[in-house]
Tab-separated table of C-alpha atoms in Angstrom:
chain	number	residue	atom	x	y	z
A	1	MET	CA	28.608	3.446	-10.870
A	2	ILE	CA	25.110	4.014	-9.502
A	3	ALA	CA	24.659	6.508	-6.728
A	4	ALA	CA	20.936	6.495	-5.890
A	5	GLY	CA	18.766	7.305	-2.899
A	6	LEU	CA	15.972	5.003	-4.058
A	7	PRO	CA	14.149	3.088	-1.360
A	8	VAL	CA	13.666	-0.645	-1.898
A	9	LEU	CA	10.001	-1.038	-2.874
A	10	ALA	CA	8.017	-4.201	-3.147
A	11	GLY	CA	5.942	-2.704	-6.011
A	12	ASP	CA	6.875	-1.095	-9.295
A	13	PRO	CA	10.125	0.984	-9.466
A	14	PRO	CA	9.763	4.786	-9.659
A	15	ARG	CA	9.591	6.406	-13.088
A	16	ALA	CA	11.941	9.152	-14.219
A	17	GLY	CA	10.667	12.682	-13.915
A	18	SER	CA	13.490	14.001	-16.096
A	19	VAL	CA	16.801	12.865	-17.624
A	20	ARG	CA	19.911	15.020	-17.815
A	21	LEU	CA	23.350	14.396	-19.351
A	22	GLU	CA	26.493	15.986	-17.805
A	23	PHE	CA	29.901	15.826	-19.453
A	24	THR	CA	32.931	16.222	-17.249
A	25	SER	CA	34.468	18.411	-19.967
A	26	THR	CA	32.896	20.407	-22.745
A	27	ASP	CA	30.598	18.447	-25.020
A	28	PRO	CA	32.815	16.302	-27.247
A	29	VAL	CA	32.450	17.196	-30.921
A	30	TYR	CA	32.056	13.560	-31.909
A	31	LEU	CA	28.984	12.941	-29.746
A	32	ARG	CA	25.436	14.336	-30.003
A	33	ARG	CA	23.424	14.551	-26.835
A	34	ASP	CA	20.362	13.046	-28.529
A	35	ASP	CA	22.336	10.066	-29.663
A	36	VAL	CA	23.822	9.488	-26.197
A	37	ALA	CA	20.353	9.749	-24.593
A	38	ARG	CA	18.945	7.268	-27.097
A	39	VAL	CA	21.721	4.790	-26.339
A	40	ALA	CA	21.171	5.181	-22.559
A	41	GLY	CA	17.585	4.204	-23.251
A	42	ILE	CA	15.947	6.042	-20.321
A	43	ARG	CA	13.414	8.769	-21.090
A	44	PRO	CA	11.042	10.698	-18.801
A	45	GLY	CA	8.357	8.338	-17.625
A	46	ASP	CA	10.492	5.191	-17.958
A	47	PRO	CA	11.108	2.963	-14.944
A	48	VAL	CA	14.436	3.633	-13.150
A	49	GLY	CA	14.970	0.654	-10.881
A	50	PRO	CA	18.502	-0.627	-10.231
A	51	ASP	CA	18.318	-3.040	-13.167
A	52	ASP	CA	17.206	-0.306	-15.530
A	53	LEU	CA	20.041	2.040	-14.504
A	54	GLN	CA	22.660	-0.747	-14.729
A	55	TYR	CA	21.433	-1.655	-18.236
A	56	ALA	CA	21.746	2.022	-19.263
A	57	ILE	CA	25.333	2.175	-17.916
A	58	GLN	CA	26.256	-1.022	-19.844
A	59	ASN	CA	24.799	0.485	-23.094
A	60	LEU	CA	26.885	3.653	-22.685
A	61	TYR	CA	30.101	1.758	-21.897
A	62	ALA	CA	29.473	-0.314	-25.009
A	63	LEU	CA	30.107	2.803	-27.103
A	64	ASN	CA	33.815	2.624	-26.087
A	65	VAL	CA	33.978	6.445	-25.904
A	66	PHE	CA	33.627	6.980	-22.133
A	67	ARG	CA	36.289	6.633	-19.505
A	68	SER	CA	33.628	6.493	-16.831
A	69	VAL	CA	29.825	6.501	-16.627
A	70	GLU	CA	27.989	7.417	-13.416
A	71	VAL	CA	24.265	7.779	-12.813
A	72	TYR	CA	22.641	9.635	-9.944
A	73	THR	CA	19.002	9.785	-8.836
A	74	ASP	CA	17.156	11.265	-5.856
A	75	ASP	CA	14.342	9.710	-3.862
A	76	ALA	CA	11.600	11.905	-5.191
A	77	PRO	CA	8.428	10.156	-6.427
A	78	ALA	CA	9.457	11.110	-10.012
A	79	PRO	CA	13.259	11.305	-9.604
A	80	GLU	CA	15.589	13.217	-11.848
A	81	VAL	CA	18.119	10.903	-13.486
A	82	VAL	CA	21.556	12.435	-14.051
A	83	PHE	CA	24.184	10.721	-16.212
A	84	ARG	CA	27.651	12.041	-15.531
A	85	LEU	CA	29.902	11.085	-18.438
A	86	ASP	CA	33.667	11.314	-18.822
A	87	PRO	CA	34.394	11.046	-22.586
A	88	PHE	CA	37.780	10.218	-24.045
A	89	PRO	CA	39.292	13.265	-25.732
A	90	MET	CA	39.569	13.345	-29.502
A	91	VAL	CA	42.938	14.376	-30.956
A	92	ASP	CA	42.828	17.341	-33.378
A	93	GLY	CA	46.584	17.935	-33.681
A	94	LEU	CA	49.973	16.734	-32.463
A	95	ARG	CA	52.708	18.927	-30.980
A	96	TRP	CA	56.121	18.252	-29.522
A	97	GLU	CA	58.184	19.844	-26.729
A	98	GLY	CA	61.736	19.206	-25.681
A	99	VAL	CA	62.666	17.318	-28.841
A	100	ARG	CA	66.297	17.865	-30.002
A	101	SER	CA	67.945	14.639	-30.973
A	102	ILE	CA	65.367	12.577	-32.904
A	103	LYS	CA	63.469	13.797	-35.981
A	104	ARG	CA	59.877	14.639	-35.251
A	105	ARG	CA	58.733	12.683	-38.271
A	106	GLU	CA	60.293	9.542	-36.770
A	107	LEU	CA	58.686	10.307	-33.400
A	108	ALA	CA	55.273	10.828	-35.038
A	109	ARG	CA	55.579	7.607	-36.911
A	110	THR	CA	56.481	5.768	-33.691
A	111	ALA	CA	53.647	7.380	-31.663
A	112	ASN	CA	51.135	6.514	-34.431
A	113	VAL	CA	48.763	9.338	-33.460
A	114	VAL	CA	46.279	10.211	-36.159
A	115	ARG	CA	43.784	13.086	-36.273
A	116	ARG	CA	40.343	12.389	-34.851
A	117	MET	CA	41.518	9.335	-32.878
A	118	LEU	CA	40.146	8.896	-29.335
A	119	LEU	CA	42.859	9.085	-26.707
A	120	THR	CA	42.024	6.297	-24.269
A	121	ASP	CA	44.063	5.694	-21.185
A	122	ASP	CA	45.674	2.623	-22.754
A	123	MET	CA	46.505	4.659	-25.820
A	124	SER	CA	48.150	7.336	-23.671
A	125	ASP	CA	50.285	4.770	-21.876
A	126	SER	CA	51.225	3.204	-25.178
A	127	ILE	CA	52.320	6.510	-26.698
A	128	ARG	CA	54.517	7.327	-23.688
A	129	ALA	CA	56.058	3.874	-23.666
A	130	LYS	CA	56.800	3.931	-27.441
A	131	ILE	CA	58.487	7.340	-27.289
A	132	VAL	CA	60.582	6.408	-24.244
A	133	ASP	CA	61.565	3.119	-25.885
A	134	LEU	CA	62.649	4.923	-29.078
A	135	TYR	CA	64.875	7.252	-27.069
A	136	GLN	CA	66.314	4.398	-25.053
A	137	GLU	CA	67.135	2.535	-28.267
A	138	GLN	CA	69.277	5.545	-29.189
A	139	GLY	CA	71.063	5.632	-25.879
A	140	PHE	CA	68.935	8.167	-23.922
A	141	LEU	CA	68.327	5.718	-21.062
A	142	ASP	CA	66.908	8.355	-18.729
A	143	ALA	CA	64.358	9.775	-21.215
A	144	SER	CA	60.754	10.401	-20.166
A	145	ALA	CA	57.637	11.605	-21.906
A	146	GLY	CA	54.452	13.234	-20.669
A	147	LEU	CA	51.212	14.104	-22.464
A	148	LYS	CA	49.265	17.385	-22.251
A	149	LEU	CA	45.904	18.314	-23.839
A	150	GLN	CA	44.818	21.760	-24.992
A	151	PRO	CA	41.292	22.519	-26.306
A	152	ALA	CA	41.154	22.795	-30.083
A	153	PRO	CA	38.352	23.550	-32.593
A	154	GLN	CA	37.778	19.859	-33.324
A	155	GLY	CA	38.786	18.257	-30.014
A	156	TYR	CA	42.174	18.667	-28.353
A	157	ASP	CA	45.781	19.311	-29.413
A	158	LEU	CA	47.969	16.641	-27.956
A	159	THR	CA	51.432	17.796	-26.825
A	160	VAL	CA	54.079	15.183	-26.117
A	161	ALA	CA	56.609	16.792	-23.698
A	162	VAL	CA	59.930	14.938	-23.849
A	163	ASP	CA	62.789	15.064	-21.373
A	164	GLU	CA	65.640	13.530	-23.301
A	165	GLY	CA	68.196	13.398	-20.536
A	166	ARG	CA	71.840	12.495	-21.332
A	167	ARG	CA	72.955	10.105	-24.039
A	168	TYR	CA	74.960	7.168	-22.716
A	169	ARG	CA	78.308	6.001	-24.097
A	170	CYS	CA	79.852	2.558	-24.028
A	171	ARG	CA	82.571	2.729	-21.403
A	172	ARG	CA	83.874	-0.760	-22.208
A	173	SER	CA	82.486	-4.052	-23.465
A	174	ASP	CA	82.897	-7.462	-21.852
A	175	ALA	CA	82.427	-11.029	-22.812
A	176	GLU	CA	81.550	-13.856	-20.404
A	177	MET	CA	82.279	-17.339	-21.796
A	178	LEU	CA	79.796	-19.956	-20.660
A	179	ASP	CA	81.655	-22.435	-22.871
A	180	GLY	CA	84.611	-22.249	-25.228
A	181	GLN	CA	87.020	-19.427	-25.822
A	182	LEU	CA	86.691	-15.867	-27.141
A	183	LEU	CA	88.030	-15.707	-30.673
A	184	PRO	CA	90.348	-12.829	-31.563
A	185	GLU	CA	87.914	-11.596	-34.279
A	186	ALA	CA	85.110	-11.407	-31.721
A	187	ARG	CA	87.362	-9.633	-29.228
A	188	ALA	CA	88.240	-7.061	-31.894
A	189	LEU	CA	84.566	-6.527	-32.696
A	190	LEU	CA	83.710	-5.864	-29.015
A	191	GLY	CA	86.558	-3.380	-28.838
A	192	ARG	CA	85.029	-1.275	-31.663
A	193	LEU	CA	81.997	-0.609	-29.432
A	194	VAL	CA	84.048	1.214	-26.764
A	195	ASN	CA	83.719	5.049	-26.466
A	196	ARG	CA	80.820	5.127	-28.944
A	197	PHE	CA	77.269	6.181	-28.140
A	198	TYR	CA	75.210	3.210	-26.965
A	199	THR	CA	72.393	2.100	-29.330
A	200	ARG	CA	70.421	-1.060	-29.124
A	201	GLN	CA	70.822	-1.431	-32.866
A	202	ALA	CA	74.614	-1.527	-32.539
A	203	LEU	CA	74.472	-4.242	-29.915
A	204	ASP	CA	72.012	-6.279	-31.915
A	205	LYS	CA	74.317	-6.036	-34.920
A	206	ALA	CA	77.304	-6.997	-32.783
A	207	GLN	CA	75.385	-10.031	-31.526
A	208	LYS	CA	74.685	-11.186	-35.103
A	209	GLU	CA	78.251	-10.564	-36.208
A	210	ILE	CA	79.740	-12.557	-33.305
A	211	ARG	CA	77.448	-15.446	-34.142
A	212	LYS	CA	78.557	-15.268	-37.762
A	213	ILE	CA	82.241	-15.243	-36.756
A	214	TYR	CA	81.867	-18.471	-34.832
A	215	GLN	CA	79.771	-20.118	-37.496
A	216	GLN	CA	82.449	-19.287	-40.043
A	217	LYS	CA	84.880	-21.139	-37.728
A	218	ASP	CA	82.574	-24.254	-37.674
A	219	TYR	CA	80.724	-23.531	-34.441
A	220	PRO	CA	77.109	-23.673	-35.637
A	221	ALA	CA	75.643	-24.064	-32.107
A	222	ILE	CA	76.961	-20.693	-30.921
A	223	ARG	CA	74.549	-18.857	-28.674
A	224	VAL	CA	75.042	-15.177	-27.967
A	225	GLU	CA	73.004	-13.009	-25.527
A	226	TYR	CA	73.809	-9.662	-23.968
A	227	PHE	CA	72.735	-7.306	-21.245
A	228	ILE	CA	73.942	-3.820	-20.315
A	229	ASP	CA	75.310	-2.587	-16.969
A	230	ALA	CA	74.452	1.094	-16.780
A	231	ASP	CA	76.126	3.790	-14.671
A	232	PRO	CA	73.626	6.712	-14.450
A	233	ASP	CA	76.132	8.959	-12.655
A	234	ALA	CA	78.613	8.760	-15.493
A	235	ALA	CA	75.981	8.247	-18.268
A	236	THR	CA	77.853	5.149	-19.474
A	237	VAL	CA	77.014	1.494	-20.120
A	238	THR	CA	79.037	-1.653	-20.244
A	239	PRO	CA	77.574	-4.217	-22.699
A	240	VAL	CA	78.215	-7.749	-21.439
A	241	PHE	CA	77.934	-10.531	-24.080
A	242	LEU	CA	77.332	-14.092	-22.885
A	243	LEU	CA	78.705	-16.698	-25.271
A	244	ASP	CA	77.966	-20.404	-25.230
A	245	VAL	CA	80.129	-21.682	-28.068
A	246	GLY	CA	79.062	-25.297	-28.253
A	247	PRO	CA	80.790	-28.120	-30.111
A	248	ARG	CA	82.759	-27.611	-33.300
A	249	LEU	CA	81.061	-29.125	-36.348
A	250	GLY	CA	81.953	-28.418	-39.895
A	251	VAL	CA	79.187	-28.804	-42.534
A	252	ARG	CA	80.094	-29.849	-46.090
A	253	VAL	CA	77.774	-30.718	-49.006
A	254	GLU	CA	78.803	-33.371	-51.514
A	255	GLY	CA	77.282	-33.777	-54.886
A	256	HIS	CA	76.544	-30.094	-55.455
A	257	ARG	CA	78.351	-26.879	-54.600
A	258	VAL	CA	76.550	-24.777	-51.919
A	259	GLY	CA	78.185	-21.687	-50.543
A	260	ARG	CA	78.840	-21.275	-46.826
A	261	ASP	CA	76.523	-18.238	-46.583
A	262	ASP	CA	73.689	-20.218	-48.166
A	263	LEU	CA	74.232	-23.062	-45.738
A	264	GLN	CA	74.146	-20.719	-42.751
A	265	LYS	CA	70.922	-19.077	-43.984
A	266	THR	CA	69.260	-22.427	-44.867
A	267	LEU	CA	70.113	-25.182	-42.431
A	268	ALA	CA	68.347	-25.688	-39.103
A	269	ILE	CA	71.749	-26.497	-37.527
A	270	TYR	CA	72.636	-22.826	-37.875
A	271	ARG	CA	69.152	-21.309	-37.575
A	272	LEU	CA	68.392	-23.147	-34.287
A	273	ALA	CA	72.020	-23.181	-33.053
A	274	ASP	CA	71.531	-26.924	-32.504
A	275	VAL	CA	73.750	-29.803	-33.610
A	276	SER	CA	71.488	-32.588	-32.325
A	277	PRO	CA	70.307	-35.478	-34.593
A	278	PHE	CA	66.884	-33.851	-34.703
A	279	ALA	CA	68.313	-30.587	-36.045
A	280	GLU	CA	70.401	-32.608	-38.553
A	281	GLU	CA	67.238	-34.249	-39.799
A	282	ILE	CA	65.512	-30.929	-40.282
A	283	SER	CA	68.623	-29.586	-42.016
A	284	ARG	CA	68.425	-32.465	-44.590
A	285	ASP	CA	64.901	-31.289	-45.423
A	286	ASP	CA	66.082	-27.683	-45.507
A	287	LEU	CA	68.781	-28.547	-47.981
A	288	ALA	CA	66.431	-30.518	-50.170
A	289	GLY	CA	64.068	-27.545	-50.272
A	290	PHE	CA	66.967	-25.153	-51.087
A	291	LEU	CA	68.178	-27.355	-53.990
A	292	LYS	CA	64.672	-27.711	-55.324
A	293	ASN	CA	64.296	-23.904	-55.384
A	294	GLU	CA	67.643	-23.811	-57.248
A	295	LYS	CA	66.173	-26.283	-59.746
A	296	VAL	CA	68.783	-28.871	-58.912
A	297	PRO	CA	67.447	-32.420	-59.474
A	298	VAL	CA	67.873	-34.367	-56.184
A	299	ALA	CA	66.810	-37.913	-55.545
A	300	ALA	CA	67.655	-37.874	-51.845
A	301	VAL	CA	69.631	-35.967	-49.191
A	302	ARG	CA	71.500	-37.936	-46.611
A	303	SER	CA	73.926	-36.972	-43.879
A	304	SER	CA	76.652	-38.578	-41.839
A	305	ARG	CA	79.198	-37.466	-39.254
A	306	ARG	CA	82.866	-38.257	-39.261
A	307	ALA	CA	85.874	-36.873	-37.439
A	308	ALA	CA	87.732	-34.063	-39.116
A	309	PRO	CA	91.475	-34.356	-39.726
A	310	GLY	CA	93.283	-33.583	-36.493
A	311	GLY	CA	90.296	-34.515	-34.347
């Protein structure tokens, strides 16, 4: 920003009578005034036309240590040039408030705040978002976090003030079948989520286990997604799992014994939840690579499809 009372002159621009630096807070410990003035590049006696001032602002922003840079002049023959600088605070220490349910070491690792780092606006937003996301992963869906700064000997102490709110429980769990039927084993698994504290990790695990249940029953194209329906008044959630079972297709290897678990980890049919001819082709390459790693001599891997007994 340039706030200047300079008249537009046809001749040479005015020359600075004096140059002054103003920080919006106390002088940051990581900046020396002489260094900042040298980067600005304007000294008493230098021209201070609009282009000169804009160039100085660009130089100061290039340091990546200022939230804002403003320059002011007056319309005197030898104007005073004032740079008003808002530096990012440097973190000297990290403190916590309102933390009860998650270990501070885990919070600190998630926040990733290190001593002598500059706390930019983007970094502040990132810290708040990471802390809130960590709490929400553990079922504290109403959690919030704020940041406070206190002057310290080498910058500022950063305090993260957390409002945890209530921890949500799973009231029930539902399954919506886009295709196929819900297997009893999957129904039992969903039942085990009820009346427990909600965690994102538990639902991710249930999603993988449901997929494995169907793959063990020869449904390699099973697709499982979920969302939660939250009731803030009761502090409960209802996980809803969406299942698209796909066609039944058993996979068998002839010529060498390969376990079912190895097949599910290796073949694209399972990895991509896709039973198309294209996925089958990739799966042949996957199997060839797996057998090669197992030091099994293989001349070629072919595949074919045939109806299973009973249809």
